[in-house]
Short mmCIF file of C-alpha atoms in Angstrom, two decimals:
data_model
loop_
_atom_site.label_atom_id
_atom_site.label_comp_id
_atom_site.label_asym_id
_atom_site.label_seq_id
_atom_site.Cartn_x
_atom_site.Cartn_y
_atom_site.Cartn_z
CA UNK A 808 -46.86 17.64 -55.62
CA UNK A 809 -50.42 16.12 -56.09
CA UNK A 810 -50.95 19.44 -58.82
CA UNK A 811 -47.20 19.39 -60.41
CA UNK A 812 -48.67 15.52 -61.34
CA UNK A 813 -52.01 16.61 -62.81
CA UNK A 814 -50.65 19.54 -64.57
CA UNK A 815 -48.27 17.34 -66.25
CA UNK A 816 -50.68 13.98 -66.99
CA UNK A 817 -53.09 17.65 -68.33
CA UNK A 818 -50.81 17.57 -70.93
CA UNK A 819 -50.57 13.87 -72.18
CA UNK A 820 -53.58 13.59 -74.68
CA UNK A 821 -51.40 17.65 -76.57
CA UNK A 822 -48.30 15.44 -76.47
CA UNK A 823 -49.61 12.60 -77.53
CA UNK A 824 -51.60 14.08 -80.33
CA UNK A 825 -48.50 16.21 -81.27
CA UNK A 826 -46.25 12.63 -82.07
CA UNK A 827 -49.19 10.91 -83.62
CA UNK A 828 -49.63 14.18 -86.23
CA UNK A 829 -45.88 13.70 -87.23
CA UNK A 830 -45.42 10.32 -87.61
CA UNK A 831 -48.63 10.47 -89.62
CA UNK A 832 -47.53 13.21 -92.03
CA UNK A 833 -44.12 11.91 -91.86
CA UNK A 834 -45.71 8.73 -93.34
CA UNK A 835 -48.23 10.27 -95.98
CA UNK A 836 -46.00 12.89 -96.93
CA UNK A 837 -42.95 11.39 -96.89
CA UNK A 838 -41.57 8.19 -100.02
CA UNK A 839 -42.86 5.64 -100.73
CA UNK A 840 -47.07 4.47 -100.80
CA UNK A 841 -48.60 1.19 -99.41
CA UNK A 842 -51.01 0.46 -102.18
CA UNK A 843 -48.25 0.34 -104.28
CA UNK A 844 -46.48 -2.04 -101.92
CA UNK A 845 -49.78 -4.09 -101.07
CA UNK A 846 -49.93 -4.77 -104.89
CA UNK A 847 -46.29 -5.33 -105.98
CA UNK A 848 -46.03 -6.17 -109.74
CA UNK A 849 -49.59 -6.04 -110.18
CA UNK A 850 -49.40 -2.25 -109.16
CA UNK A 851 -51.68 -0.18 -111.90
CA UNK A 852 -53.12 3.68 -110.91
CA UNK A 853 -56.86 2.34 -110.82
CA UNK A 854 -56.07 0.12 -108.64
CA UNK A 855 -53.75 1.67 -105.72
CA UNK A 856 -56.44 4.43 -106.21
CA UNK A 857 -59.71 1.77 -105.39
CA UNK A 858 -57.03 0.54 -102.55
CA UNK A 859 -56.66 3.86 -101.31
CA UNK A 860 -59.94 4.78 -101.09
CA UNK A 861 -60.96 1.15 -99.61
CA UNK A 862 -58.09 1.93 -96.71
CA UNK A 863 -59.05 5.43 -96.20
CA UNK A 864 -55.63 7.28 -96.51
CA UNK A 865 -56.79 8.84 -99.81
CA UNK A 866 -59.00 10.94 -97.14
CA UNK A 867 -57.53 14.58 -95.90
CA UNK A 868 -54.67 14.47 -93.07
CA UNK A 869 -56.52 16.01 -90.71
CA UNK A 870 -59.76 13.19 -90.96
CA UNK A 871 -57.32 10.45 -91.30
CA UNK A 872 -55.27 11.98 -87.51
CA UNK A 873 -59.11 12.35 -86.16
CA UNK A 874 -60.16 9.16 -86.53
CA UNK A 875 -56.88 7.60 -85.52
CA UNK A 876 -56.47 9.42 -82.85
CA UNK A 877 -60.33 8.94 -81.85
CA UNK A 878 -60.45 5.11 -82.28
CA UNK A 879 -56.74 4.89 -80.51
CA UNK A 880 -58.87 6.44 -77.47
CA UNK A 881 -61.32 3.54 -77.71
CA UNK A 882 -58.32 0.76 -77.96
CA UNK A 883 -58.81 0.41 -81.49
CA UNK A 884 -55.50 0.65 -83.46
CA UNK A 885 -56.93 -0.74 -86.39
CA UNK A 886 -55.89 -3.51 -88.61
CA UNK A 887 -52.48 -4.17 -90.54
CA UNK A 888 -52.91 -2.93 -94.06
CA UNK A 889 -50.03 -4.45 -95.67
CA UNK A 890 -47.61 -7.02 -93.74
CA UNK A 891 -50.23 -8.47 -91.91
CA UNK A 892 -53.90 -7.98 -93.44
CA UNK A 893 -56.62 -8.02 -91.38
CA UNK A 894 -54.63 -8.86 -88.58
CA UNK A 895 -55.36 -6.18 -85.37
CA UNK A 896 -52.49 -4.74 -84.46
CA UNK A 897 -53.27 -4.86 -81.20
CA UNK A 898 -52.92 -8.40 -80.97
CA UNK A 899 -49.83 -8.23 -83.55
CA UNK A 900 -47.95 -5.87 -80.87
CA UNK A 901 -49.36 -7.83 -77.56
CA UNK A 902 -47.78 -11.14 -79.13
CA UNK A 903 -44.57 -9.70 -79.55
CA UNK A 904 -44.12 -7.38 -76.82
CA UNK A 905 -42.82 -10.24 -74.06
CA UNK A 906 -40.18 -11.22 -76.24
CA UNK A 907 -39.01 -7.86 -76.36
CA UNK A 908 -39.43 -6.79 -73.13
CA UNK A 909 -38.24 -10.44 -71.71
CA UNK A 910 -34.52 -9.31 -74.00
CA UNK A 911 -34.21 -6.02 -72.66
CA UNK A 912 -35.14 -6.77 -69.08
CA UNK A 913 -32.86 -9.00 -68.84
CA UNK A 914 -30.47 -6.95 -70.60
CA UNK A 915 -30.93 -3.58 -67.98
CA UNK A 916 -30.62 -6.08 -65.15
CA UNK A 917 -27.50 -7.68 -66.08
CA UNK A 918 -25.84 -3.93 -66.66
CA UNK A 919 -27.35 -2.52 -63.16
CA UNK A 920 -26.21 -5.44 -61.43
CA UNK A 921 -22.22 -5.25 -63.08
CA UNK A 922 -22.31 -1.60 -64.21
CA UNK A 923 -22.83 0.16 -60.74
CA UNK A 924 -20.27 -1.77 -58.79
CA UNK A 925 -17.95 -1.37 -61.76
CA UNK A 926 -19.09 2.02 -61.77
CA UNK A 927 -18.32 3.07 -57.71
CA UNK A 928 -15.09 0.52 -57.92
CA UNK A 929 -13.87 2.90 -60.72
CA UNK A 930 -15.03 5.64 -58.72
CA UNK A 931 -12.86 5.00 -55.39
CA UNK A 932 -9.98 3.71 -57.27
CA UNK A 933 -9.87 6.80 -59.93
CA UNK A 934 -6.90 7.33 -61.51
CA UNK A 935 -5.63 4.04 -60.42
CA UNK A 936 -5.09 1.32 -63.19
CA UNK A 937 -8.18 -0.15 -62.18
CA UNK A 938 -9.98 2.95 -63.07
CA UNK A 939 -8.74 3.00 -66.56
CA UNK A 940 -8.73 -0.74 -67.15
CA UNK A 941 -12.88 -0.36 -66.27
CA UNK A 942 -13.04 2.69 -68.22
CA UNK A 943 -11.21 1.03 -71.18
CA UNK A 944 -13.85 -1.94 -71.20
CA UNK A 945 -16.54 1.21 -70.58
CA UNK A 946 -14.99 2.75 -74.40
CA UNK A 947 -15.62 -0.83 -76.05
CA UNK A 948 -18.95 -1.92 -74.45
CA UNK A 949 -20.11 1.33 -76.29
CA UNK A 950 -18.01 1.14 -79.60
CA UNK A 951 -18.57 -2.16 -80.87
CA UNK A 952 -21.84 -2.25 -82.59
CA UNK A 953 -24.38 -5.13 -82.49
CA UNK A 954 -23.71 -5.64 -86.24
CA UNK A 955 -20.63 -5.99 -85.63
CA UNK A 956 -20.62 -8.15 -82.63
CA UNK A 957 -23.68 -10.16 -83.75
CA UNK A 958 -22.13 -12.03 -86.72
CA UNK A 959 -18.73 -12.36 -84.68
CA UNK A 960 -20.10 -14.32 -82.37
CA UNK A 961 -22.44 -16.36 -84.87
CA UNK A 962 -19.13 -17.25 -86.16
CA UNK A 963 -17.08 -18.24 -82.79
CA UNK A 964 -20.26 -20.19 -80.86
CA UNK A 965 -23.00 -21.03 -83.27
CA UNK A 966 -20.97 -23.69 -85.52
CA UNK A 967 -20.11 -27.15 -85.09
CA UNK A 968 -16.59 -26.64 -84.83
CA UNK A 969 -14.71 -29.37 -83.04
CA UNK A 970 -13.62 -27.19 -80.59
CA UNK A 971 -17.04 -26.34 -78.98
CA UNK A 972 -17.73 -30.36 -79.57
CA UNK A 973 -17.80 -32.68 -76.23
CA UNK A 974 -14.42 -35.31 -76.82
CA UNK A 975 -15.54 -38.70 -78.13
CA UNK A 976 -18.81 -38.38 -76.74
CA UNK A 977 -20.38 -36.80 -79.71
CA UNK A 978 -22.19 -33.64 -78.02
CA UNK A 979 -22.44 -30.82 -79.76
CA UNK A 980 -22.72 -27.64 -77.23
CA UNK A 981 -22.88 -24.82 -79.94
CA UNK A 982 -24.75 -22.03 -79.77
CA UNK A 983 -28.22 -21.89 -81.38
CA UNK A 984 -27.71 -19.58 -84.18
CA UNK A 985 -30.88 -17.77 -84.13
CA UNK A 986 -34.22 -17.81 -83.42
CA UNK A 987 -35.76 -17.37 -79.72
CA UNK A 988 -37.02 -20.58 -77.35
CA UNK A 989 -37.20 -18.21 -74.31
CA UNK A 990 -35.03 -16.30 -72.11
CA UNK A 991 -33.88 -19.39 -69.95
CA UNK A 992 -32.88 -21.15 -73.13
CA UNK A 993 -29.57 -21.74 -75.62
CA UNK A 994 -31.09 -19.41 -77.80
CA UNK A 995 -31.15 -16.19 -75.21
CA UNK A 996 -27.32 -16.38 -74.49
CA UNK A 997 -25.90 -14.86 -78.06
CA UNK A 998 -28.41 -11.94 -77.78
CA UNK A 999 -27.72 -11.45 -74.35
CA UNK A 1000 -24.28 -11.08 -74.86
CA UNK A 1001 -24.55 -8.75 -77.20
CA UNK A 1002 -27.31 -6.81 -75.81
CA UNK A 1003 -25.86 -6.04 -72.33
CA UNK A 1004 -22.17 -4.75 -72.95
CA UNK A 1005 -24.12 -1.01 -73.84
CA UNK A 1006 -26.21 -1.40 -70.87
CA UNK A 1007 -23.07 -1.94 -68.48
CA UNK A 1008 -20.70 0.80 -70.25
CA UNK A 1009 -23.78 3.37 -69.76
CA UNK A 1010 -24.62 2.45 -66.50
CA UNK A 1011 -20.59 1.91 -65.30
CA UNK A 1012 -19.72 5.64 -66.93
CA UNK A 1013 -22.52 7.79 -65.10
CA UNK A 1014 -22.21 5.87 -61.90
CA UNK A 1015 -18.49 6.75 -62.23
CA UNK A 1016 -18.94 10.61 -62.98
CA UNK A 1017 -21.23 10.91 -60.77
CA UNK A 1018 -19.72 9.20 -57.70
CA UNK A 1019 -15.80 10.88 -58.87
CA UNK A 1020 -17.91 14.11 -58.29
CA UNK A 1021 -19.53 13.34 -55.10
CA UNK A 1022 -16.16 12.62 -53.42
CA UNK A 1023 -14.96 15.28 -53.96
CA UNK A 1024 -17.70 17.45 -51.99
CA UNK A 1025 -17.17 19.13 -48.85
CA UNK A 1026 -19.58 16.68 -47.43
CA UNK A 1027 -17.68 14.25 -48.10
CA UNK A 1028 -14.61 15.33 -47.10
CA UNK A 1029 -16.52 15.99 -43.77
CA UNK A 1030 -17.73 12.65 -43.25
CA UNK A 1031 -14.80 11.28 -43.38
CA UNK A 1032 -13.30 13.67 -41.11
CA UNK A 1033 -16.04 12.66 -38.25
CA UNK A 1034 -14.76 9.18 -38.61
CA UNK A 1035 -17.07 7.48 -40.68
CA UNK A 1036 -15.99 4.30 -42.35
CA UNK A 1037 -15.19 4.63 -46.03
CA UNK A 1038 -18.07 2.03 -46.86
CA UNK A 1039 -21.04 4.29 -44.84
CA UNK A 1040 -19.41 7.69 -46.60
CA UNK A 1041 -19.49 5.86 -50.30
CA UNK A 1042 -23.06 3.95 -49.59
CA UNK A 1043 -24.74 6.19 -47.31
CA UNK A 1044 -23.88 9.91 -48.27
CA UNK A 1045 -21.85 9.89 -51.80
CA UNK A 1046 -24.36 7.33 -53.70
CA UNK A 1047 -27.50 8.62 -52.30
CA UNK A 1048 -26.62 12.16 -54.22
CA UNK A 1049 -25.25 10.07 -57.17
CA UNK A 1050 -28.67 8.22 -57.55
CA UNK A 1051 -30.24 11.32 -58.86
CA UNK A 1052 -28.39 11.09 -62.63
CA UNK A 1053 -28.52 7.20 -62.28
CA UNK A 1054 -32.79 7.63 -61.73
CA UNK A 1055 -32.86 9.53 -65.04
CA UNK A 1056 -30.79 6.92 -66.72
CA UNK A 1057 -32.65 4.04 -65.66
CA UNK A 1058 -35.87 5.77 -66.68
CA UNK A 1059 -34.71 6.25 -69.87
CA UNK A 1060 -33.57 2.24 -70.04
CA UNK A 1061 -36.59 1.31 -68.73
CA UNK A 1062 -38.36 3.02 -71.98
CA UNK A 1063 -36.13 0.91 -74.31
CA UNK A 1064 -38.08 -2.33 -73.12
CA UNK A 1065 -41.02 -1.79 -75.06
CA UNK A 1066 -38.95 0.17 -77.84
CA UNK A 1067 -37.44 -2.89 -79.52
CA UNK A 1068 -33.87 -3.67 -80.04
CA UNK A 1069 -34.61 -4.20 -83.91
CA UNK A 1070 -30.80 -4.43 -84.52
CA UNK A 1071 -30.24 -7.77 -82.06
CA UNK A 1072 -33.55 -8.87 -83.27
CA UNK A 1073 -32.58 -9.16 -87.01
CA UNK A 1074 -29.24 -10.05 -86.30
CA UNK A 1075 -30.28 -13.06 -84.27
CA UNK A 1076 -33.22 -14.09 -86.73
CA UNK A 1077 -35.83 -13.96 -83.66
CA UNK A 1078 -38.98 -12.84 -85.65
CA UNK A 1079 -41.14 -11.81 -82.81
CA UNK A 1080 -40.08 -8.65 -81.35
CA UNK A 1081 -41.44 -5.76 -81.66
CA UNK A 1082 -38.15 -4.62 -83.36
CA UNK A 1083 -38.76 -6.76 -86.41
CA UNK A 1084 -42.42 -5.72 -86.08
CA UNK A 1085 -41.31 -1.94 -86.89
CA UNK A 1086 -38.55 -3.03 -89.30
CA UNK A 1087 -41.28 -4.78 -91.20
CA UNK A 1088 -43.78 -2.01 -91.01
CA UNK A 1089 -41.30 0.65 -91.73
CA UNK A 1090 -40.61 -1.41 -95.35
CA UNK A 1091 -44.07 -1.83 -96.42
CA UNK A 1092 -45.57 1.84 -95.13
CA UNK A 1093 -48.14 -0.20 -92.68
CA UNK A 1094 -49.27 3.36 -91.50
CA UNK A 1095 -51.62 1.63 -88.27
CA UNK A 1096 -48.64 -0.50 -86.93
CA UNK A 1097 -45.86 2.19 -86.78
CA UNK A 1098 -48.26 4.65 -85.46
CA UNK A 1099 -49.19 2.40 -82.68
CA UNK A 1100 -45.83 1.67 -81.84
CA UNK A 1101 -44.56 5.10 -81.95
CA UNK A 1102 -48.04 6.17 -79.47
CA UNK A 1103 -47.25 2.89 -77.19
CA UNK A 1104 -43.48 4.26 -76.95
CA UNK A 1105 -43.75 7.72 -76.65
CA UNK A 1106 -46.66 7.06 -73.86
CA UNK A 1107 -44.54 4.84 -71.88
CA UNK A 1108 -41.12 7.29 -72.10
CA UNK A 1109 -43.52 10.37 -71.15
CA UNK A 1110 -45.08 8.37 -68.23
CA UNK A 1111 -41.25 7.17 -67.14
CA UNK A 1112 -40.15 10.65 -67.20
CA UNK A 1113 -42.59 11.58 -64.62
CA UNK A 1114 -41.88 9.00 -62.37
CA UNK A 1115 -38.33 10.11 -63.01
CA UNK A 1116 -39.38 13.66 -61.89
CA UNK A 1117 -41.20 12.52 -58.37
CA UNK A 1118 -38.21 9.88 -57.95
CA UNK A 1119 -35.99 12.83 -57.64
CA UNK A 1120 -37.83 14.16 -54.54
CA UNK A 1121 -37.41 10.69 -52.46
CA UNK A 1122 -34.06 11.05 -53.66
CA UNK A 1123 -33.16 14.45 -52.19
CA UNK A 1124 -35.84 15.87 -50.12
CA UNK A 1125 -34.88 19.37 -51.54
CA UNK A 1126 -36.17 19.53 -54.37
CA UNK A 1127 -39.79 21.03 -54.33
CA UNK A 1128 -42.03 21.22 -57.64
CA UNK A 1129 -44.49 23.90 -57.56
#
């Protein structure tokens, strides 16, 4: 085990390298030029050229990935050229990266802790109406979209209608529209509700599958034939082998806390995730943020999956990596 784990962090700085030296071409190569943006209506050729040059991305690709890549190494991720000048982006990802992760956290725990039970109810009741009132919610937790949702419920909770208005006593207890106070604040409850229905419809549909197919193992069929009580031959024998797709799927969630939910961000107006961060970068070509965030991102889902991968052998002692 000890070299499956250095053979794979071996490769890290290739893979690493490999996503920087896309999203950089992707962003020299591909529309659009952030001297023009820096200098809007005053945009002239002399001048995006002196900006250029003053930035350093009039340099050749494979300088510009170099000293990127070389300064990344060091902690240096530069500074914002366009939406935020002079501003590290360091510090422009550190001060947005709780909000973020405080959403999504809180959006993972809310569908583990309602999407597994849902999930292994479904599971021992399949075919039943329960199962396909559960898998009916599972259908629209995924279909409705957040831009959808979002302004639906900005519409029903965030007004002062009289209906959401304490009687005589002149208490408004509306929704906050937008914005973000914290997650144990008014303003967390809209984006929560929006932001968890695709966590519990994921996490309710593979615990499901994965259970239905369990059951129907000889194993199982064994247990139960030795007596066991249905709650040891779900819990102890059928969810233990069902944990192995659930692992992968949680890894996977885990990655979206530091990936932004740019989507419930705008929709909600809060301004300091690192979904808005992105968005903004994205617009204006601000080359050093969205190669930061794509490095941070793709370093955290790379490091997830192999936890993932030596998760799986706790899981079932079978599996051997060599």
């Amino acid at each position: 085990m000890t070299a499956y784990i250095i053979r794979r962090v071996f490769w890290y700085p290739f893979l690493l390298l490999a996503v920087a030296a896309v999203t950089l071409a992707l962003g020299l190569y591909g529309p659009g030029d952030p001297a023009q943006v820096y200098l809007g209506k005053y945009n002239d050729p002399e001048r995006a050229a002196r900006i250029r040059e003053q930035w350093g991305i009039d340099k050749p690709f494979h300088e510009q990935l170099i000293k990127f890549v070389g300064d990344a190494l060091q902690g240096d991720f530069h500074e914002s050229l366009v939406k935020y000048p002079g501003q590290k982006v360091s510090d422009l990802i550190a001060n947005r990266l709780g909000v973020t992760m405080q959403m999504n956290a809180v959006g993972l725990a809310i569908g583990l802790l309602l999407g597994v039970p849902l999930g292994i109810l479904a599971s021992v009741r399949h075919n039943r109406w329960i199962d396909h009132v559960i898998s009916f919610g599972v259908v629209l937790g995924v279909a409705i979209p957040v831009f959808a949702a979002a302004p639906f419920l900005l519409w029903i909770f965030a007004r002062d209608l009289p209906l959401w208005t304490a009687a005589n006593l002149g208490v408004k207890i509306g929704l906050p529209p937008g914005g973000w106070d914290g997650i144990f604040t008014p303003s967390a409850v809209l984006p929560m509700v929006v932001l968890s229905p695709g966590y519990i419809a994921v996490f309710t549909r593979q615990t499901r599958i994965a259970l239905v197919e369990a059951l129907g193992q000889d194993y199982i069929r064994t247990a139960r034939a030795k007596g066991l009580r249905e709650q040891i031959v779900i819990g102890k024998h059928a969810l233990r082998n069902a944990l192995i797709p659930l692992s992968t799927l949680f890894g996977l969630a885990l990655g979206g806390l530091v990936s932004g939910s740019y989507l419930v961000e705008v929709s909600f107006g809060i301004p300091n995730g690192l979904g808005n961060l992105l968005l903004s970068a994205l617009g204006s070509r601000d080359y050093p943020i969205i190669l930061a965030l794509t490095l941070m991102v793709a370093f955290v889902y790379i490091t997830l999956n192999l936890i993932v991968d030596i998760a799986y052998t706790w899981i079932d002692p079978r599996i051997r990596y060599k």
